[in-house]
């Protein structure tokens, strides 16, 4: 009894499949190509995210160091009998030449980009930068007047309203959505600064006249309102900016405008003569220490503004405002460590509220961004309309990622 012979195809499995299903090879090749493209896209996105996070961390470090150091150096300046409003205004923007390093070195020395400095820097961007720079010069002057005339407690209390104004103006100008995350953070940080002010009521200035108090009050409120407006306006302008290098270029023009404003005011009001007199006769540590104090003030203020610009570009104007407000309490801690300032229970509670509000906001950002990336990976952001704002935020961040890594791409 003979068994039936087992059938074996003379063709390999893939060829047999191709013979039975025309187009098999084409489908398989397309599948492999698609898989390879997906892997390349994932690797590119991963590289962009890493570069984005590195740049974000660098900018916050600059903001942290600049804010805390400039606060401590300003106090050092006033503690040793420095008292010029124009000097404290001028140092906030006079460090603009430092911006030439991040603008020109990557292209001419390090060769890390093929984009030439100021490429695609349109007249519109130039005009906006000049106008915002003059606007910043006025804000710096108002801030200096407020700090010079008001005690720390009052100026801190007034500046605490800045974050609330930033939230409101962000809703109006850039359509910022109000949710539990940002509202909770704004409330906690505002309470933190209010408690900080109430805990500093012993810092009242001696012999402060009603006129000077009124000038200081109006100046501080004006500075808070102007900076609250500045943050969402810059977020709106940065939507026309396609790479981080251009942000630094805009910052250079803005700081030049602010310095021109302060320099003109100093020249008209005798500020340079006042600076010279302070260095020779007023500053109690001597001329050399005076100029070192001015120099370090210039550097730290520039770090502060560079970090602020980077945070607004990489995140949002509201996030930049939250980061700056959170650092007000850190400035107090710096004063305790460096100058031995009193640190009572009220300031301790203020610091806890500050850390709580800031950490909750950062965690909320992390969860929301992660959710947005997952949704983009699953459905492209079109299937669930309830989460569309999350996807849009992630898409904007994706564009920021591309601008960080591909700032030399002419087609961006």
Coordinates of C-alpha atoms in Angstrom, one line a residue:
X1 CA 0.0 0.0 0.0
X2 CA 1.6 3.1 -1.2
X3 CA 1.1 6.4 0.7
X4 CA 0.4 9.6 -1.3
X5 CA 3.6 11.5 -2.0
X6 CA 3.8 14.7 0.2
X7 CA 3.5 17.8 -2.0
X8 CA 6.5 20.2 -1.9
X9 CA 6.6 23.5 -3.7
X10 CA 9.6 23.8 -6.1
X11 CA 9.6 27.5 -5.1
X12 CA 10.8 29.1 -1.9
X13 CA 8.0 30.2 0.5
X14 CA 8.2 33.8 -0.6
X15 CA 8.2 33.0 -4.2
X16 CA 5.3 30.7 -3.8
X17 CA 3.4 33.4 -2.0
X18 CA 4.3 35.8 -4.8
X19 CA 3.0 33.3 -7.4
X20 CA -0.3 32.8 -5.5
X21 CA -0.6 36.5 -4.5
X22 CA 0.6 38.9 -7.2
X23 CA 2.2 42.0 -5.6
X24 CA 3.4 40.1 -2.6
X25 CA 7.0 41.3 -2.9
X26 CA 5.8 44.9 -3.4
X27 CA 3.7 44.8 -0.3
X28 CA 6.5 43.2 1.8
X29 CA 9.0 45.8 0.5
X30 CA 6.7 48.7 1.3
X31 CA 6.1 47.3 4.8
X32 CA 9.8 47.0 5.5
X33 CA 10.3 50.5 4.1
X34 CA 7.5 51.9 6.2
X35 CA 8.9 50.2 9.3
X36 CA 12.3 51.6 8.7
X37 CA 10.8 55.1 8.2
X38 CA 8.9 54.8 11.4
X39 CA 12.1 53.8 13.3
X40 CA 14.0 56.7 11.8
X41 CA 11.2 59.1 12.8
X42 CA 11.2 57.7 16.3
X43 CA 14.9 58.1 16.6
X44 CA 14.7 61.7 15.3
X45 CA 11.9 62.6 17.7
X46 CA 13.9 61.1 20.5
X47 CA 16.9 63.2 19.6
X48 CA 14.8 66.3 19.3
X49 CA 13.2 65.7 22.7
X50 CA 16.6 65.2 24.3
X51 CA 17.9 68.4 22.8
X52 CA 14.8 70.3 23.7
X53 CA 15.0 69.1 27.4
X54 CA 18.7 70.0 27.6
X55 CA 18.0 73.5 26.2
X56 CA 15.0 73.9 28.6
X57 CA 17.1 72.9 31.6
X58 CA 20.0 75.3 30.5
X59 CA 17.6 78.2 30.2
X60 CA 16.0 77.6 33.6
X61 CA 19.5 77.3 35.2
X62 CA 20.3 80.7 33.6
X63 CA 17.1 82.1 34.9
X64 CA 17.7 80.7 38.4
X65 CA 21.3 81.9 38.6
X66 CA 20.5 85.2 37.0
X67 CA 17.5 86.0 39.2
X68 CA 18.9 85.0 42.5
X69 CA 22.4 86.5 41.9
X70 CA 21.1 89.8 40.6
X71 CA 18.8 90.1 43.6
X72 CA 21.7 89.4 46.0
X73 CA 24.0 91.8 44.1
X74 CA 21.4 94.5 44.0
X75 CA 21.0 94.2 47.8
X76 CA 24.8 94.3 48.1
X77 CA 24.9 97.5 46.0
X78 CA 22.3 99.2 48.2
X79 CA 23.7 97.8 51.5
X80 CA 27.0 99.6 50.7
X81 CA 25.3 103.0 50.1
X82 CA 24.8 102.7 46.4
X83 CA 21.5 104.5 45.6
X84 CA 21.3 105.4 41.9
X85 CA 18.0 104.6 40.2
X86 CA 19.6 105.1 36.8
X87 CA 22.5 102.8 37.5
X88 CA 20.1 100.0 38.7
X89 CA 18.1 100.6 35.5
X90 CA 21.2 100.6 33.2
X91 CA 22.8 97.4 34.5
X92 CA 19.6 95.4 33.7
X93 CA 20.3 95.6 29.9
X94 CA 23.9 96.8 29.5
X95 CA 25.1 93.2 29.2
X96 CA 23.8 92.8 25.7
X97 CA 27.3 92.2 24.2
X98 CA 27.3 88.9 26.0
X99 CA 24.6 87.7 23.6
X100 CA 27.1 87.9 20.7
X101 CA 28.7 84.7 22.0
X102 CA 25.6 82.4 21.6
X103 CA 24.7 84.1 18.3
X104 CA 28.0 84.0 16.4
X105 CA 30.2 81.3 18.0
X106 CA 28.0 78.3 16.9
X107 CA 28.3 79.3 13.3
X108 CA 31.8 80.8 13.0
X109 CA 33.8 78.9 15.6
X110 CA 32.1 75.6 16.6
X111 CA 30.5 74.9 13.2
X112 CA 27.5 73.3 14.9
X113 CA 25.0 75.0 12.5
X114 CA 24.9 76.1 8.9
X115 CA 22.4 79.0 9.6
X116 CA 24.2 82.3 9.4
X117 CA 23.3 84.8 12.2
X118 CA 20.4 87.0 11.4
X119 CA 19.3 85.0 8.4
X120 CA 15.6 85.5 7.7
X121 CA 15.6 88.3 10.3
X122 CA 12.9 90.4 8.6
X123 CA 12.2 94.1 9.0
X124 CA 9.0 93.2 10.9
X125 CA 11.0 91.2 13.5
X126 CA 13.6 94.0 13.7
X127 CA 10.9 96.6 14.3
X128 CA 9.1 94.5 16.9
X129 CA 12.4 93.9 18.7
X130 CA 13.2 97.6 18.9
X131 CA 9.7 98.5 20.2
X132 CA 9.8 95.8 22.8
X133 CA 13.3 96.9 23.8
X134 CA 12.1 100.4 24.5
X135 CA 9.2 98.9 26.3
X136 CA 11.6 96.9 28.5
X137 CA 13.7 100.0 29.2
X138 CA 10.7 101.7 30.6
X139 CA 9.8 98.6 32.6
X140 CA 13.4 98.4 34.0
X141 CA 13.2 102.1 35.1
X142 CA 9.8 101.6 36.8
X143 CA 11.1 98.6 38.6
X144 CA 14.2 100.4 39.8
X145 CA 12.1 103.4 41.1
X146 CA 9.8 101.1 42.9
X147 CA 12.6 99.1 44.6
X148 CA 14.4 102.3 45.6
X149 CA 11.4 104.0 47.2
X150 CA 9.4 101.2 48.7
X151 CA 10.3 98.7 51.5
X152 CA 10.8 95.1 50.5
X153 CA 7.5 94.0 52.0
X154 CA 5.4 96.5 50.0
X155 CA 7.2 95.9 46.7
X156 CA 7.0 92.2 47.1
X157 CA 3.3 92.4 47.8
X158 CA 2.7 94.6 44.8
X159 CA 4.8 92.4 42.5
X160 CA 2.8 89.3 43.6
X161 CA -0.1 90.6 41.4
X162 CA 2.1 90.2 38.3
X163 CA 1.4 86.5 38.0
X164 CA -2.4 87.0 38.2
X165 CA -2.1 89.7 35.5
X166 CA 0.0 87.4 33.4
X167 CA -2.6 84.7 33.6
X168 CA -5.5 87.1 32.6
X169 CA -3.5 88.7 29.7
X170 CA -2.4 85.2 28.5
X171 CA -6.0 84.2 28.3
X172 CA -6.8 87.4 26.3
X173 CA -3.7 87.6 24.0
X174 CA -2.7 83.9 23.3
X175 CA -5.9 82.2 24.3
X176 CA -4.3 80.4 27.3
X177 CA -6.7 77.8 28.7
X178 CA -7.4 78.1 32.5
X179 CA -7.3 74.7 34.1
X180 CA -6.7 73.4 37.6
X181 CA -3.0 73.1 37.1
X182 CA -2.2 76.7 36.2
X183 CA -4.9 78.2 38.4
X184 CA -3.7 76.2 41.5
X185 CA -0.1 77.3 40.8
X186 CA -1.0 80.9 40.4
X187 CA -3.0 80.9 43.7
X188 CA -0.2 79.1 45.6
X189 CA 2.6 81.3 44.3
X190 CA 0.6 84.5 44.9
X191 CA -0.1 83.5 48.5
X192 CA 3.5 82.6 48.9
X193 CA 4.6 86.2 47.9
X194 CA 1.9 87.8 50.0
X195 CA 3.1 85.9 53.0
X196 CA 6.7 86.8 52.2
X197 CA 5.6 90.5 52.2
X198 CA 3.8 90.2 55.4
X199 CA 6.8 88.4 57.0
X200 CA 9.1 91.3 55.9
X201 CA 7.2 94.2 57.6
X202 CA 10.3 95.1 59.6
X203 CA 12.0 96.2 56.4
X204 CA 10.2 99.5 56.3
X205 CA 12.3 102.4 55.0
X206 CA 13.1 105.2 57.4
X207 CA 12.0 108.8 56.5
X208 CA 10.0 107.8 53.5
X209 CA 7.8 110.7 52.4
X210 CA 4.3 110.3 51.1
X211 CA 5.4 111.6 47.7
X212 CA 8.1 109.1 47.3
X213 CA 5.9 106.3 48.6
X214 CA 3.3 107.2 46.0
X215 CA 5.9 107.3 43.2
X216 CA 7.2 103.9 44.4
X217 CA 3.7 102.4 44.6
X218 CA 2.7 103.5 41.1
X219 CA 6.1 102.5 39.6
X220 CA 6.0 99.0 41.1
X221 CA 2.4 98.4 39.9
X222 CA 3.3 99.8 36.5
X223 CA 6.4 97.5 36.3
X224 CA 4.3 94.5 37.3
X225 CA 1.6 95.3 34.7
X226 CA 4.1 95.9 31.9
X227 CA 6.0 92.7 32.5
X228 CA 2.8 90.8 32.8
X229 CA 2.0 92.1 29.3
X230 CA 5.5 91.5 28.0
X231 CA 5.3 87.7 28.6
X232 CA 2.2 86.8 26.5
X233 CA 3.1 89.4 23.9
X234 CA 6.5 87.7 23.4
X235 CA 4.9 84.3 23.2
X236 CA 2.7 85.7 20.4
X237 CA 5.7 87.2 18.6
X238 CA 7.8 84.0 19.0
X239 CA 5.2 82.2 16.9
X240 CA 6.8 83.9 14.0
X241 CA 10.2 82.8 15.0
X242 CA 11.5 79.5 13.7
X243 CA 14.6 78.7 15.7
X244 CA 16.2 79.4 19.1
X245 CA 19.1 81.3 17.5
X246 CA 16.6 83.9 16.3
X247 CA 15.3 84.3 19.8
X248 CA 18.8 85.3 21.0
X249 CA 19.1 87.6 18.0
X250 CA 15.8 89.3 18.9
X251 CA 17.0 89.5 22.5
X252 CA 20.2 91.3 21.4
X253 CA 18.2 93.9 19.6
X254 CA 15.7 94.3 22.5
X255 CA 18.5 94.8 25.0
X256 CA 20.2 97.3 22.7
X257 CA 16.9 99.2 22.6
X258 CA 16.5 99.0 26.4
X259 CA 20.1 100.2 26.9
X260 CA 19.7 103.1 24.5
X261 CA 16.6 104.1 26.6
X262 CA 18.5 103.9 29.9
X263 CA 21.6 105.6 28.4
X264 CA 19.6 108.5 27.1
X265 CA 17.9 108.9 30.5
X266 CA 21.2 108.8 32.3
X267 CA 22.8 111.4 30.0
X268 CA 19.8 113.7 30.4
X269 CA 19.6 113.4 34.2
X270 CA 23.3 113.3 35.0
X271 CA 23.3 109.6 35.7
X272 CA 26.9 109.0 34.5
X273 CA 28.2 111.7 36.8
X274 CA 26.2 110.2 39.6
X275 CA 27.8 106.8 38.8
X276 CA 31.3 108.3 38.9
X277 CA 30.6 110.1 42.2
X278 CA 29.2 106.9 43.7
X279 CA 32.3 104.9 42.8
X280 CA 34.7 107.5 44.2
X281 CA 33.0 109.0 47.3
X282 CA 29.8 107.1 48.2
X283 CA 30.3 103.3 47.9
X284 CA 31.9 102.4 51.2
X285 CA 34.0 99.5 49.8
X286 CA 36.0 101.6 47.4
X287 CA 36.1 102.2 43.7
X288 CA 37.3 98.8 42.6
X289 CA 34.6 96.9 44.5
X290 CA 32.0 99.3 43.1
X291 CA 32.9 98.5 39.5
X292 CA 33.1 94.8 40.2
X293 CA 29.6 95.0 41.7
X294 CA 28.4 96.8 38.6
X295 CA 30.0 94.3 36.3
X296 CA 28.6 91.2 38.0
X297 CA 25.2 92.9 38.1
X298 CA 25.3 93.4 34.4
X299 CA 26.2 89.7 33.8
X300 CA 23.6 88.2 36.1
X301 CA 20.8 90.4 34.8
X302 CA 21.7 89.3 31.3
X303 CA 21.5 85.7 32.3
X304 CA 18.1 86.4 33.9
X305 CA 16.7 87.9 30.7
X306 CA 18.2 85.2 28.4
X307 CA 16.7 82.5 30.6
X308 CA 13.3 84.3 30.5
X309 CA 13.3 84.6 26.7
X310 CA 14.3 81.0 26.3
X311 CA 11.6 79.8 28.7
X312 CA 8.9 81.8 26.9
X313 CA 10.0 80.5 23.5
X314 CA 10.3 76.8 24.6
X315 CA 7.2 76.8 26.8
X316 CA 4.7 79.6 27.3
X317 CA 4.5 83.1 28.6
X318 CA 2.6 81.9 31.7
X319 CA 5.2 79.2 32.4
X320 CA 7.9 81.9 32.2
X321 CA 5.9 84.1 34.7
X322 CA 5.4 81.1 37.0
X323 CA 9.1 80.3 37.0
X324 CA 10.1 84.0 37.8
X325 CA 7.5 84.3 40.6
X326 CA 8.7 81.0 42.1
X327 CA 12.2 82.5 42.3
X328 CA 11.0 85.4 44.5
X329 CA 10.9 83.1 47.4
X330 CA 14.3 81.6 46.4
X331 CA 15.7 85.1 46.5
X332 CA 14.6 85.3 50.2
X333 CA 16.3 82.0 50.9
X334 CA 19.4 83.4 49.2
X335 CA 19.3 86.4 51.5
X336 CA 19.1 84.2 54.5
X337 CA 22.1 82.1 53.4
X338 CA 24.3 85.0 52.2
X339 CA 23.4 87.9 54.4
X340 CA 22.0 86.1 57.4
X341 CA 18.5 87.6 57.0
X342 CA 15.8 86.7 59.5
X343 CA 13.9 83.5 58.5
X344 CA 10.8 83.1 60.7
X345 CA 7.8 80.8 60.5
X346 CA 5.9 83.0 58.0
X347 CA 8.8 82.9 55.5
X348 CA 9.1 79.2 56.0
X349 CA 5.4 78.7 55.1
X350 CA 5.9 81.0 52.1
X351 CA 8.8 78.9 50.8
X352 CA 6.8 75.7 51.2
X353 CA 3.8 77.1 49.3
X354 CA 6.2 78.3 46.6
X355 CA 7.9 74.9 46.2
X356 CA 4.5 73.2 46.3
X357 CA 2.9 75.4 43.7
X358 CA 5.9 75.2 41.3
X359 CA 6.5 71.5 41.6
X360 CA 2.8 70.8 41.1
X361 CA 2.8 72.9 37.9
X362 CA 6.0 71.2 36.6
X363 CA 4.5 67.8 37.3
X364 CA 1.2 68.8 35.6
X365 CA 3.2 69.9 32.5
X366 CA 5.1 66.6 32.4
X367 CA 1.9 64.6 32.6
X368 CA 0.1 66.7 30.0
X369 CA 3.0 66.7 27.5
X370 CA 3.4 63.0 27.9
X371 CA -0.3 62.5 27.3
X372 CA -0.1 64.7 24.2
X373 CA 2.8 62.8 22.8
X374 CA 1.0 59.4 23.3
X375 CA -2.1 60.7 21.6
X376 CA -0.1 62.0 18.6
X377 CA 1.6 58.6 18.3
X378 CA -1.7 56.7 18.5
X379 CA -4.2 58.8 16.6
X380 CA -2.4 61.8 15.1
X381 CA -4.5 64.1 17.3
X382 CA -7.7 64.0 15.3
X383 CA -9.8 61.3 17.0
X384 CA -10.6 62.7 20.4
X385 CA -11.9 66.3 20.2
X386 CA -12.0 66.7 23.9
X387 CA -8.2 66.4 24.1
X388 CA -7.5 68.5 21.0
X389 CA -5.9 71.4 23.1
X390 CA -3.5 68.9 24.6
X391 CA -2.6 67.6 21.1
X392 CA -2.2 71.2 19.9
X393 CA 0.1 72.0 22.8
X394 CA 2.2 68.9 22.0
X395 CA 2.3 69.8 18.3
X396 CA 3.6 73.3 19.2
X397 CA 6.3 71.7 21.4
X398 CA 7.1 69.3 18.5
X399 CA 7.7 72.4 16.3
X400 CA 10.0 73.8 19.1
X401 CA 11.8 70.5 19.2
X402 CA 12.4 70.8 15.4
X403 CA 13.6 74.3 15.8
X404 CA 16.1 73.3 18.5
X405 CA 17.7 70.6 16.4
X406 CA 17.1 71.8 12.8
X407 CA 17.7 75.5 13.1
X408 CA 19.8 75.4 10.0
X409 CA 17.0 74.1 7.9
X410 CA 16.0 76.8 5.4
X411 CA 12.6 75.3 4.8
X412 CA 11.4 75.4 8.4

